[in-house]
mmCIF file with all atom_site columns, C-alpha atoms in Angstrom:
data_model
loop_
_atom_site.group_PDB
_atom_site.id
_atom_site.type_symbol
_atom_site.label_atom_id
_atom_site.label_alt_id
_atom_site.label_comp_id
_atom_site.label_asym_id
_atom_site.label_entity_id
_atom_site.label_seq_id
_atom_site.pdbx_PDB_ins_code
_atom_site.Cartn_x
_atom_site.Cartn_y
_atom_site.Cartn_z
_atom_site.occupancy
_atom_site.B_iso_or_equiv
_atom_site.pdbx_formal_charge
_atom_site.auth_seq_id
_atom_site.auth_comp_id
_atom_site.auth_asym_id
_atom_site.auth_atom_id
_atom_site.pdbx_PDB_model_num
ATOM 1   C CA . MET A 1 1   ? -37.914 30.059  -8.118  1.00 34.00 ? 29  MET A CA 1
ATOM 2   C CA . ILE A 1 2   ? -35.722 27.403  -9.787  1.00 38.00 ? 30  ILE A CA 1
ATOM 3   C CA . ARG A 1 3   ? -34.557 28.276  -13.251 1.00 35.00 ? 31  ARG A CA 1
ATOM 4   C CA . LEU A 1 4   ? -34.892 25.586  -15.886 1.00 38.00 ? 32  LEU A CA 1
ATOM 5   C CA . ARG A 1 5   ? -31.136 25.172  -16.316 1.00 37.00 ? 33  ARG A CA 1
ATOM 6   C CA . ASN A 1 6   ? -30.848 24.381  -12.601 1.00 39.00 ? 34  ASN A CA 1
ATOM 7   C CA . ALA A 1 7   ? -33.715 21.902  -12.594 1.00 38.00 ? 35  ALA A CA 1
ATOM 8   C CA . LEU A 1 8   ? -31.714 18.919  -13.864 1.00 41.00 ? 36  LEU A CA 1
ATOM 9   C CA . PRO A 1 9   ? -29.086 18.971  -11.089 1.00 41.00 ? 37  PRO A CA 1
ATOM 10  C CA . VAL A 1 10  ? -31.832 19.378  -8.479  1.00 37.00 ? 38  VAL A CA 1
ATOM 11  C CA . CYS A 1 11  ? -33.777 16.462  -9.969  1.00 40.00 ? 39  CYS A CA 1
ATOM 12  C CA . LEU A 1 12  ? -30.641 14.330  -9.973  1.00 41.00 ? 40  LEU A CA 1
ATOM 13  C CA . ILE A 1 13  ? -29.948 15.095  -6.335  1.00 39.00 ? 41  ILE A CA 1
ATOM 14  C CA . LEU A 1 14  ? -33.521 14.326  -5.333  1.00 37.00 ? 42  LEU A CA 1
ATOM 15  C CA . SER A 1 15  ? -33.710 11.119  -7.374  1.00 39.00 ? 43  SER A CA 1
ATOM 16  C CA . GLY A 1 16  ? -30.649 9.389   -5.926  1.00 45.00 ? 44  GLY A CA 1
ATOM 17  C CA . THR A 1 17  ? -28.501 10.564  -8.846  1.00 48.00 ? 45  THR A CA 1
ATOM 18  C CA . PRO A 1 18  ? -28.433 7.538   -11.172 1.00 51.00 ? 46  PRO A CA 1
ATOM 19  C CA . ALA A 1 19  ? -28.057 9.900   -14.128 1.00 64.00 ? 47  ALA A CA 1
ATOM 20  C CA . LEU A 1 20  ? -25.171 11.640  -12.346 1.00 63.00 ? 48  LEU A CA 1
ATOM 21  C CA . ALA A 1 21  ? -23.517 8.256   -11.776 1.00 67.00 ? 49  ALA A CA 1
ATOM 22  C CA . ASP A 1 22  ? -23.936 7.454   -15.471 1.00 87.00 ? 50  ASP A CA 1
ATOM 23  C CA . ALA A 1 23  ? -22.448 10.853  -16.306 1.00 89.00 ? 51  ALA A CA 1
ATOM 24  C CA . GLN A 1 24  ? -19.404 10.084  -14.144 1.00 93.00 ? 52  GLN A CA 1
ATOM 25  C CA . LEU A 1 25  ? -18.940 6.707   -15.836 1.00 95.00 ? 53  LEU A CA 1
ATOM 26  C CA . PHE A 1 26  ? -19.432 8.165   -19.309 1.00 96.00 ? 54  PHE A CA 1
ATOM 27  C CA . GLY A 1 27  ? -16.989 10.961  -18.480 1.00 96.00 ? 55  GLY A CA 1
ATOM 28  C CA . LEU A 1 28  ? -14.312 8.444   -17.515 1.00 97.00 ? 56  LEU A CA 1
ATOM 29  C CA . ILE A 1 29  ? -14.841 6.522   -20.750 1.00 97.00 ? 57  ILE A CA 1
ATOM 30  C CA . ASP A 1 30  ? -14.543 9.757   -22.721 1.00 98.00 ? 58  ASP A CA 1
ATOM 31  C CA . GLU A 1 31  ? -11.442 10.786  -20.781 1.00 98.00 ? 59  GLU A CA 1
ATOM 32  C CA . ARG A 1 32  ? -9.753  7.430   -21.441 1.00 98.00 ? 60  ARG A CA 1
ATOM 33  C CA . LEU A 1 33  ? -10.470 7.690   -25.161 1.00 98.00 ? 61  LEU A CA 1
ATOM 34  C CA . GLU A 1 34  ? -9.200  11.291  -25.257 1.00 98.00 ? 62  GLU A CA 1
ATOM 35  C CA . TRP A 1 35  ? -5.758  9.917   -24.370 1.00 98.00 ? 63  TRP A CA 1
ATOM 36  C CA . MET A 1 36  ? -5.672  8.089   -27.718 1.00 98.00 ? 64  MET A CA 1
ATOM 37  C CA . ARG A 1 37  ? -4.460  11.198  -29.516 1.00 97.00 ? 65  ARG A CA 1
ATOM 38  C CA . ASP A 1 38  ? -1.433  11.117  -27.207 1.00 97.00 ? 66  ASP A CA 1
ATOM 39  C CA . VAL A 1 39  ? -0.936  7.417   -27.923 1.00 97.00 ? 67  VAL A CA 1
ATOM 40  C CA . ALA A 1 40  ? -1.168  8.130   -31.651 1.00 98.00 ? 68  ALA A CA 1
ATOM 41  C CA . ALA A 1 41  ? 1.335   10.987  -31.385 1.00 97.00 ? 69  ALA A CA 1
ATOM 42  C CA . PHE A 1 42  ? 3.883   8.750   -29.682 1.00 97.00 ? 70  PHE A CA 1
ATOM 43  C CA . LYS A 1 43  ? 3.370   5.951   -32.207 1.00 97.00 ? 71  LYS A CA 1
ATOM 44  C CA . TYR A 1 44  ? 3.518   8.388   -35.123 1.00 97.00 ? 72  TYR A CA 1
ATOM 45  C CA . ALA A 1 45  ? 6.740   10.004  -33.899 1.00 96.00 ? 73  ALA A CA 1
ATOM 46  C CA . ASN A 1 46  ? 8.342   6.633   -33.193 1.00 95.00 ? 74  ASN A CA 1
ATOM 47  C CA . ASP A 1 47  ? 7.044   4.833   -36.291 1.00 96.00 ? 75  ASP A CA 1
ATOM 48  C CA . LYS A 1 48  ? 5.148   2.266   -34.216 1.00 97.00 ? 76  LYS A CA 1
ATOM 49  C CA . PRO A 1 49  ? 2.069   0.410   -35.477 1.00 97.00 ? 77  PRO A CA 1
ATOM 50  C CA . VAL A 1 50  ? -1.347  1.251   -34.061 1.00 98.00 ? 78  VAL A CA 1
ATOM 51  C CA . GLU A 1 51  ? -2.127  -2.362  -33.255 1.00 97.00 ? 79  GLU A CA 1
ATOM 52  C CA . ASP A 1 52  ? -0.150  -3.832  -30.361 1.00 96.00 ? 80  ASP A CA 1
ATOM 53  C CA . ILE A 1 53  ? -1.522  -7.313  -29.705 1.00 97.00 ? 81  ILE A CA 1
ATOM 54  C CA . GLU A 1 54  ? 0.763   -7.953  -26.731 1.00 96.00 ? 82  GLU A CA 1
ATOM 55  C CA . ARG A 1 55  ? -0.341  -4.731  -25.038 1.00 94.00 ? 83  ARG A CA 1
ATOM 56  C CA . GLU A 1 56  ? -3.986  -5.577  -25.728 1.00 96.00 ? 84  GLU A CA 1
ATOM 57  C CA . LYS A 1 57  ? -3.487  -8.929  -23.966 1.00 96.00 ? 85  LYS A CA 1
ATOM 58  C CA . VAL A 1 58  ? -2.064  -7.141  -20.924 1.00 94.00 ? 86  VAL A CA 1
ATOM 59  C CA . VAL A 1 59  ? -4.960  -4.659  -20.821 1.00 95.00 ? 87  VAL A CA 1
ATOM 60  C CA . LEU A 1 60  ? -7.578  -7.396  -21.169 1.00 96.00 ? 88  LEU A CA 1
ATOM 61  C CA . ALA A 1 61  ? -5.946  -9.603  -18.511 1.00 96.00 ? 89  ALA A CA 1
ATOM 62  C CA . LYS A 1 62  ? -5.872  -6.629  -16.110 1.00 94.00 ? 90  LYS A CA 1
ATOM 63  C CA . THR A 1 63  ? -9.523  -5.916  -16.943 1.00 95.00 ? 91  THR A CA 1
ATOM 64  C CA . VAL A 1 64  ? -10.594 -9.473  -16.142 1.00 96.00 ? 92  VAL A CA 1
ATOM 65  C CA . GLU A 1 65  ? -8.638  -9.415  -12.877 1.00 96.00 ? 93  GLU A CA 1
ATOM 66  C CA . GLU A 1 66  ? -10.105 -6.077  -11.779 1.00 95.00 ? 94  GLU A CA 1
ATOM 67  C CA . ALA A 1 67  ? -13.617 -7.060  -12.871 1.00 96.00 ? 95  ALA A CA 1
ATOM 68  C CA . GLN A 1 68  ? -13.488 -10.242 -10.816 1.00 96.00 ? 96  GLN A CA 1
ATOM 69  C CA . GLY A 1 69  ? -12.224 -8.283  -7.823  1.00 95.00 ? 97  GLY A CA 1
ATOM 70  C CA . ALA A 1 70  ? -15.073 -5.793  -8.217  1.00 95.00 ? 98  ALA A CA 1
ATOM 71  C CA . GLY A 1 71  ? -17.732 -8.491  -8.564  1.00 94.00 ? 99  GLY A CA 1
ATOM 72  C CA . ILE A 1 72  ? -18.362 -7.774  -12.243 1.00 95.00 ? 100 ILE A CA 1
ATOM 73  C CA . ASP A 1 73  ? -18.902 -10.502 -14.808 1.00 95.00 ? 101 ASP A CA 1
ATOM 74  C CA . PRO A 1 74  ? -15.407 -10.804 -16.325 1.00 96.00 ? 102 PRO A CA 1
ATOM 75  C CA . VAL A 1 75  ? -16.643 -11.981 -19.738 1.00 96.00 ? 103 VAL A CA 1
ATOM 76  C CA . SER A 1 76  ? -18.860 -8.939  -20.297 1.00 96.00 ? 104 SER A CA 1
ATOM 77  C CA . ALA A 1 77  ? -16.230 -6.592  -18.840 1.00 96.00 ? 105 ALA A CA 1
ATOM 78  C CA . ARG A 1 78  ? -13.692 -8.051  -21.256 1.00 97.00 ? 106 ARG A CA 1
ATOM 79  C CA . LYS A 1 79  ? -16.071 -7.519  -24.192 1.00 98.00 ? 107 LYS A CA 1
ATOM 80  C CA . PHE A 1 80  ? -16.567 -3.913  -23.148 1.00 97.00 ? 108 PHE A CA 1
ATOM 81  C CA . PHE A 1 81  ? -12.816 -3.320  -22.934 1.00 97.00 ? 109 PHE A CA 1
ATOM 82  C CA . GLU A 1 82  ? -12.339 -5.067  -26.283 1.00 98.00 ? 110 GLU A CA 1
ATOM 83  C CA . ALA A 1 83  ? -14.767 -2.504  -27.693 1.00 98.00 ? 111 ALA A CA 1
ATOM 84  C CA . GLN A 1 84  ? -12.710 0.255   -26.031 1.00 98.00 ? 112 GLN A CA 1
ATOM 85  C CA . ILE A 1 85  ? -9.559  -1.144  -27.637 1.00 98.00 ? 113 ILE A CA 1
ATOM 86  C CA . GLU A 1 86  ? -11.225 -1.108  -31.049 1.00 98.00 ? 114 GLU A CA 1
ATOM 87  C CA . ALA A 1 87  ? -12.345 2.479   -30.419 1.00 98.00 ? 115 ALA A CA 1
ATOM 88  C CA . ALA A 1 88  ? -8.799  3.369   -29.374 1.00 98.00 ? 116 ALA A CA 1
ATOM 89  C CA . LYS A 1 89  ? -7.362  1.908   -32.571 1.00 98.00 ? 117 LYS A CA 1
ATOM 90  C CA . GLU A 1 90  ? -9.934  3.771   -34.660 1.00 98.00 ? 118 GLU A CA 1
ATOM 91  C CA . ILE A 1 91  ? -9.013  7.078   -33.008 1.00 98.00 ? 119 ILE A CA 1
ATOM 92  C CA . GLN A 1 92  ? -5.266  6.471   -33.319 1.00 98.00 ? 120 GLN A CA 1
ATOM 93  C CA . THR A 1 93  ? -5.571  5.450   -36.967 1.00 98.00 ? 121 THR A CA 1
ATOM 94  C CA . CYS A 1 94  ? -7.604  8.556   -37.744 1.00 98.00 ? 122 CYS A CA 1
ATOM 95  C CA . TRP A 1 95  ? -5.082  10.916  -36.129 1.00 98.00 ? 123 TRP A CA 1
ATOM 96  C CA . ILE A 1 96  ? -2.113  9.251   -37.805 1.00 98.00 ? 124 ILE A CA 1
ATOM 97  C CA . ALA A 1 97  ? -3.885  9.479   -41.172 1.00 98.00 ? 125 ALA A CA 1
ATOM 98  C CA . ARG A 1 98  ? -4.600  13.181  -40.588 1.00 98.00 ? 126 ARG A CA 1
ATOM 99  C CA . TRP A 1 99  ? -0.954  13.855  -39.799 1.00 97.00 ? 127 TRP A CA 1
ATOM 100 C CA . THR A 1 100 ? 0.338   11.715  -42.661 1.00 96.00 ? 128 THR A CA 1
ATOM 101 C CA . ASP A 1 101 ? -2.015  13.310  -45.188 1.00 96.00 ? 129 ASP A CA 1
ATOM 102 C CA . GLY A 1 102 ? -1.282  16.816  -43.939 1.00 94.00 ? 130 GLY A CA 1
ATOM 103 C CA . GLU A 1 103 ? -4.894  17.423  -42.844 1.00 95.00 ? 131 GLU A CA 1
ATOM 104 C CA . ALA A 1 104 ? -3.625  18.315  -39.382 1.00 95.00 ? 132 ALA A CA 1
ATOM 105 C CA . GLU A 1 105 ? -0.272  19.548  -38.187 1.00 95.00 ? 133 GLU A CA 1
ATOM 106 C CA . ALA A 1 106 ? 1.770   16.642  -36.874 1.00 91.00 ? 134 ALA A CA 1
ATOM 107 C CA . PRO A 1 107 ? 2.764   16.932  -33.232 1.00 93.00 ? 135 PRO A CA 1
ATOM 108 C CA . THR A 1 108 ? 6.330   17.976  -32.558 1.00 91.00 ? 136 THR A CA 1
ATOM 109 C CA . GLU A 1 109 ? 6.102   17.092  -28.879 1.00 92.00 ? 137 GLU A CA 1
ATOM 110 C CA . PHE A 1 110 ? 4.344   14.145  -27.308 1.00 92.00 ? 138 PHE A CA 1
ATOM 111 C CA . ARG A 1 111 ? 3.888   12.450  -23.960 1.00 95.00 ? 139 ARG A CA 1
ATOM 112 C CA . ASP A 1 112 ? 5.908   9.366   -23.157 1.00 95.00 ? 140 ASP A CA 1
ATOM 113 C CA . LEU A 1 113 ? 3.835   6.240   -23.684 1.00 95.00 ? 141 LEU A CA 1
ATOM 114 C CA . ALA A 1 114 ? 5.414   4.109   -20.949 1.00 94.00 ? 142 ALA A CA 1
ATOM 115 C CA . ASP A 1 115 ? 5.968   6.742   -18.274 1.00 96.00 ? 143 ASP A CA 1
ATOM 116 C CA . GLU A 1 116 ? 2.936   8.988   -18.633 1.00 97.00 ? 144 GLU A CA 1
ATOM 117 C CA . VAL A 1 117 ? 0.222   7.732   -20.968 1.00 96.00 ? 145 VAL A CA 1
ATOM 118 C CA . ARG A 1 118 ? -0.067  4.066   -19.977 1.00 95.00 ? 146 ARG A CA 1
ATOM 119 C CA . PRO A 1 119 ? -0.154  4.778   -16.228 1.00 96.00 ? 147 PRO A CA 1
ATOM 120 C CA . ALA A 1 120 ? -2.995  7.245   -16.839 1.00 96.00 ? 148 ALA A CA 1
ATOM 121 C CA . LEU A 1 121 ? -4.845  4.675   -18.959 1.00 96.00 ? 149 LEU A CA 1
ATOM 122 C CA . ILE A 1 122 ? -4.384  1.984   -16.311 1.00 95.00 ? 150 ILE A CA 1
ATOM 123 C CA . SER A 1 123 ? -5.725  4.313   -13.647 1.00 95.00 ? 151 SER A CA 1
ATOM 124 C CA . LEU A 1 124 ? -8.724  5.321   -15.749 1.00 96.00 ? 152 LEU A CA 1
ATOM 125 C CA . GLY A 1 125 ? -9.428  1.670   -16.579 1.00 96.00 ? 153 GLY A CA 1
ATOM 126 C CA . GLY A 1 126 ? -9.556  0.881   -12.866 1.00 95.00 ? 154 GLY A CA 1
ATOM 127 C CA . GLU A 1 127 ? -11.853 3.838   -12.213 1.00 96.00 ? 155 GLU A CA 1
ATOM 128 C CA . ILE A 1 128 ? -14.141 2.700   -15.031 1.00 96.00 ? 156 ILE A CA 1
ATOM 129 C CA . ILE A 1 129 ? -14.344 -0.801  -13.540 1.00 96.00 ? 157 ILE A CA 1
ATOM 130 C CA . GLN A 1 130 ? -15.191 0.668   -10.123 1.00 95.00 ? 158 GLN A CA 1
ATOM 131 C CA . GLN A 1 131 ? -17.912 2.885   -11.602 1.00 94.00 ? 159 GLN A CA 1
ATOM 132 C CA . ILE A 1 132 ? -19.327 -0.068  -13.520 1.00 94.00 ? 160 ILE A CA 1
ATOM 133 C CA . SER A 1 133 ? -19.396 -2.151  -10.346 1.00 93.00 ? 161 SER A CA 1
ATOM 134 C CA . GLN A 1 134 ? -21.460 0.503   -8.598  1.00 89.00 ? 162 GLN A CA 1
ATOM 135 C CA . HIS A 1 135 ? -23.782 1.481   -11.429 1.00 83.00 ? 163 HIS A CA 1
ATOM 136 C CA . THR A 1 136 ? -24.751 -1.481  -13.589 1.00 78.00 ? 164 THR A CA 1
ATOM 137 C CA . PRO A 1 137 ? -26.812 -2.226  -15.418 1.00 88.00 ? 165 PRO A CA 1
ATOM 138 C CA . VAL A 1 138 ? -26.655 0.915   -17.504 1.00 89.00 ? 166 VAL A CA 1
ATOM 139 C CA . PRO A 1 139 ? -30.191 1.544   -18.770 1.00 88.00 ? 167 PRO A CA 1
ATOM 140 C CA . GLU A 1 140 ? -30.909 1.763   -22.481 1.00 88.00 ? 168 GLU A CA 1
ATOM 141 C CA . THR A 1 141 ? -32.445 5.169   -21.845 1.00 90.00 ? 169 THR A CA 1
ATOM 142 C CA . SER A 1 142 ? -28.931 6.465   -21.061 1.00 92.00 ? 170 SER A CA 1
ATOM 143 C CA . GLY A 1 143 ? -27.913 6.099   -24.715 1.00 93.00 ? 171 GLY A CA 1
ATOM 144 C CA . PRO A 1 144 ? -28.466 9.753   -25.661 1.00 95.00 ? 172 PRO A CA 1
ATOM 145 C CA . GLU A 1 145 ? -26.452 10.912  -22.628 1.00 95.00 ? 173 GLU A CA 1
ATOM 146 C CA . PHE A 1 146 ? -23.654 8.495   -23.544 1.00 96.00 ? 174 PHE A CA 1
ATOM 147 C CA . ASP A 1 147 ? -23.640 9.778   -27.128 1.00 96.00 ? 175 ASP A CA 1
ATOM 148 C CA . ALA A 1 148 ? -23.589 13.379  -25.929 1.00 95.00 ? 176 ALA A CA 1
ATOM 149 C CA . GLN A 1 149 ? -20.781 12.852  -23.436 1.00 95.00 ? 177 GLN A CA 1
ATOM 150 C CA . VAL A 1 150 ? -18.483 10.507  -25.363 1.00 97.00 ? 178 VAL A CA 1
ATOM 151 C CA . GLN A 1 151 ? -17.502 12.930  -28.128 1.00 95.00 ? 179 GLN A CA 1
ATOM 152 C CA . VAL A 1 152 ? -13.876 12.085  -28.838 1.00 97.00 ? 180 VAL A CA 1
ATOM 153 C CA . ASP A 1 153 ? -12.601 13.423  -32.150 1.00 97.00 ? 181 ASP A CA 1
ATOM 154 C CA . CYS A 1 154 ? -12.111 10.579  -34.668 1.00 98.00 ? 182 CYS A CA 1
ATOM 155 C CA . LEU A 1 155 ? -14.585 8.228   -32.937 1.00 98.00 ? 183 LEU A CA 1
ATOM 156 C CA . SER A 1 156 ? -17.280 7.077   -35.351 1.00 98.00 ? 184 SER A CA 1
ATOM 157 C CA . ASP A 1 157 ? -20.937 6.912   -34.412 1.00 97.00 ? 185 ASP A CA 1
ATOM 158 C CA . ALA A 1 158 ? -20.922 3.159   -35.104 1.00 98.00 ? 186 ALA A CA 1
ATOM 159 C CA . THR A 1 159 ? -18.016 2.543   -32.730 1.00 98.00 ? 187 THR A CA 1
ATOM 160 C CA . ARG A 1 160 ? -19.552 4.809   -30.080 1.00 98.00 ? 188 ARG A CA 1
ATOM 161 C CA . GLY A 1 161 ? -22.754 2.788   -30.427 1.00 97.00 ? 189 GLY A CA 1
ATOM 162 C CA . GLU A 1 162 ? -20.899 -0.502  -30.015 1.00 97.00 ? 190 GLU A CA 1
ATOM 163 C CA . LEU A 1 163 ? -19.225 0.820   -26.868 1.00 97.00 ? 191 LEU A CA 1
ATOM 164 C CA . PHE A 1 164 ? -22.623 1.620   -25.405 1.00 97.00 ? 192 PHE A CA 1
ATOM 165 C CA . VAL A 1 165 ? -24.059 -1.767  -26.384 1.00 97.00 ? 193 VAL A CA 1
ATOM 166 C CA . GLN A 1 166 ? -21.176 -3.555  -24.676 1.00 97.00 ? 194 GLN A CA 1
ATOM 167 C CA . LEU A 1 167 ? -21.417 -1.319  -21.601 1.00 96.00 ? 195 LEU A CA 1
ATOM 168 C CA . GLN A 1 168 ? -25.126 -1.906  -21.378 1.00 94.00 ? 196 GLN A CA 1
ATOM 169 C CA . SER A 1 169 ? -24.555 -5.676  -21.664 1.00 95.00 ? 197 SER A CA 1
ATOM 170 C CA . ILE A 1 170 ? -22.641 -5.810  -18.388 1.00 95.00 ? 198 ILE A CA 1
ATOM 171 C CA . PRO A 1 171 ? -24.976 -7.393  -15.823 1.00 93.00 ? 199 PRO A CA 1
ATOM 172 C CA . PRO A 1 172 ? -25.438 -6.052  -12.292 1.00 87.00 ? 200 PRO A CA 1
ATOM 173 C CA . ARG A 1 173 ? -22.714 -6.750  -9.775  1.00 80.00 ? 201 ARG A CA 1
ATOM 174 C CA . LYS A 1 174 ? -22.855 -10.164 -8.137  1.00 69.00 ? 202 LYS A CA 1
#
């Protein structure tokens, strides 16, 4: 007899696992956004601004290049990554405000932005593009799963919703 808690994985396996694929994609998005606390810690410790327009240009150019290589519409991929950048800035701003206001203990140690954090973000961005190329379009019915899985501290519901809208707007691979 299958217990109820085991029924979902069995159903996913039997159904070709589109929900599992969505879960993998959503997990990567969550993981990438979780790094924003590390980005904020570096910027806080080094008195750097949250917004870095030049870095955003680099990220978006890389996104367009990887999207084209993966057969994904580069315009919609760019819009999705723009939404991720806005989410990243929201998270960083929140953490810096918490540390500045004394709501949370400021970090005394942090990861190096250039040597550790950015390479991880670049890698995760590439993995996200690959998952998108294999699993678009993301159905509207996946919204609750996205909301449940992308639970980064300091990410507002409105920004999480915009991320999902932009993700869902990416058409199927060419």
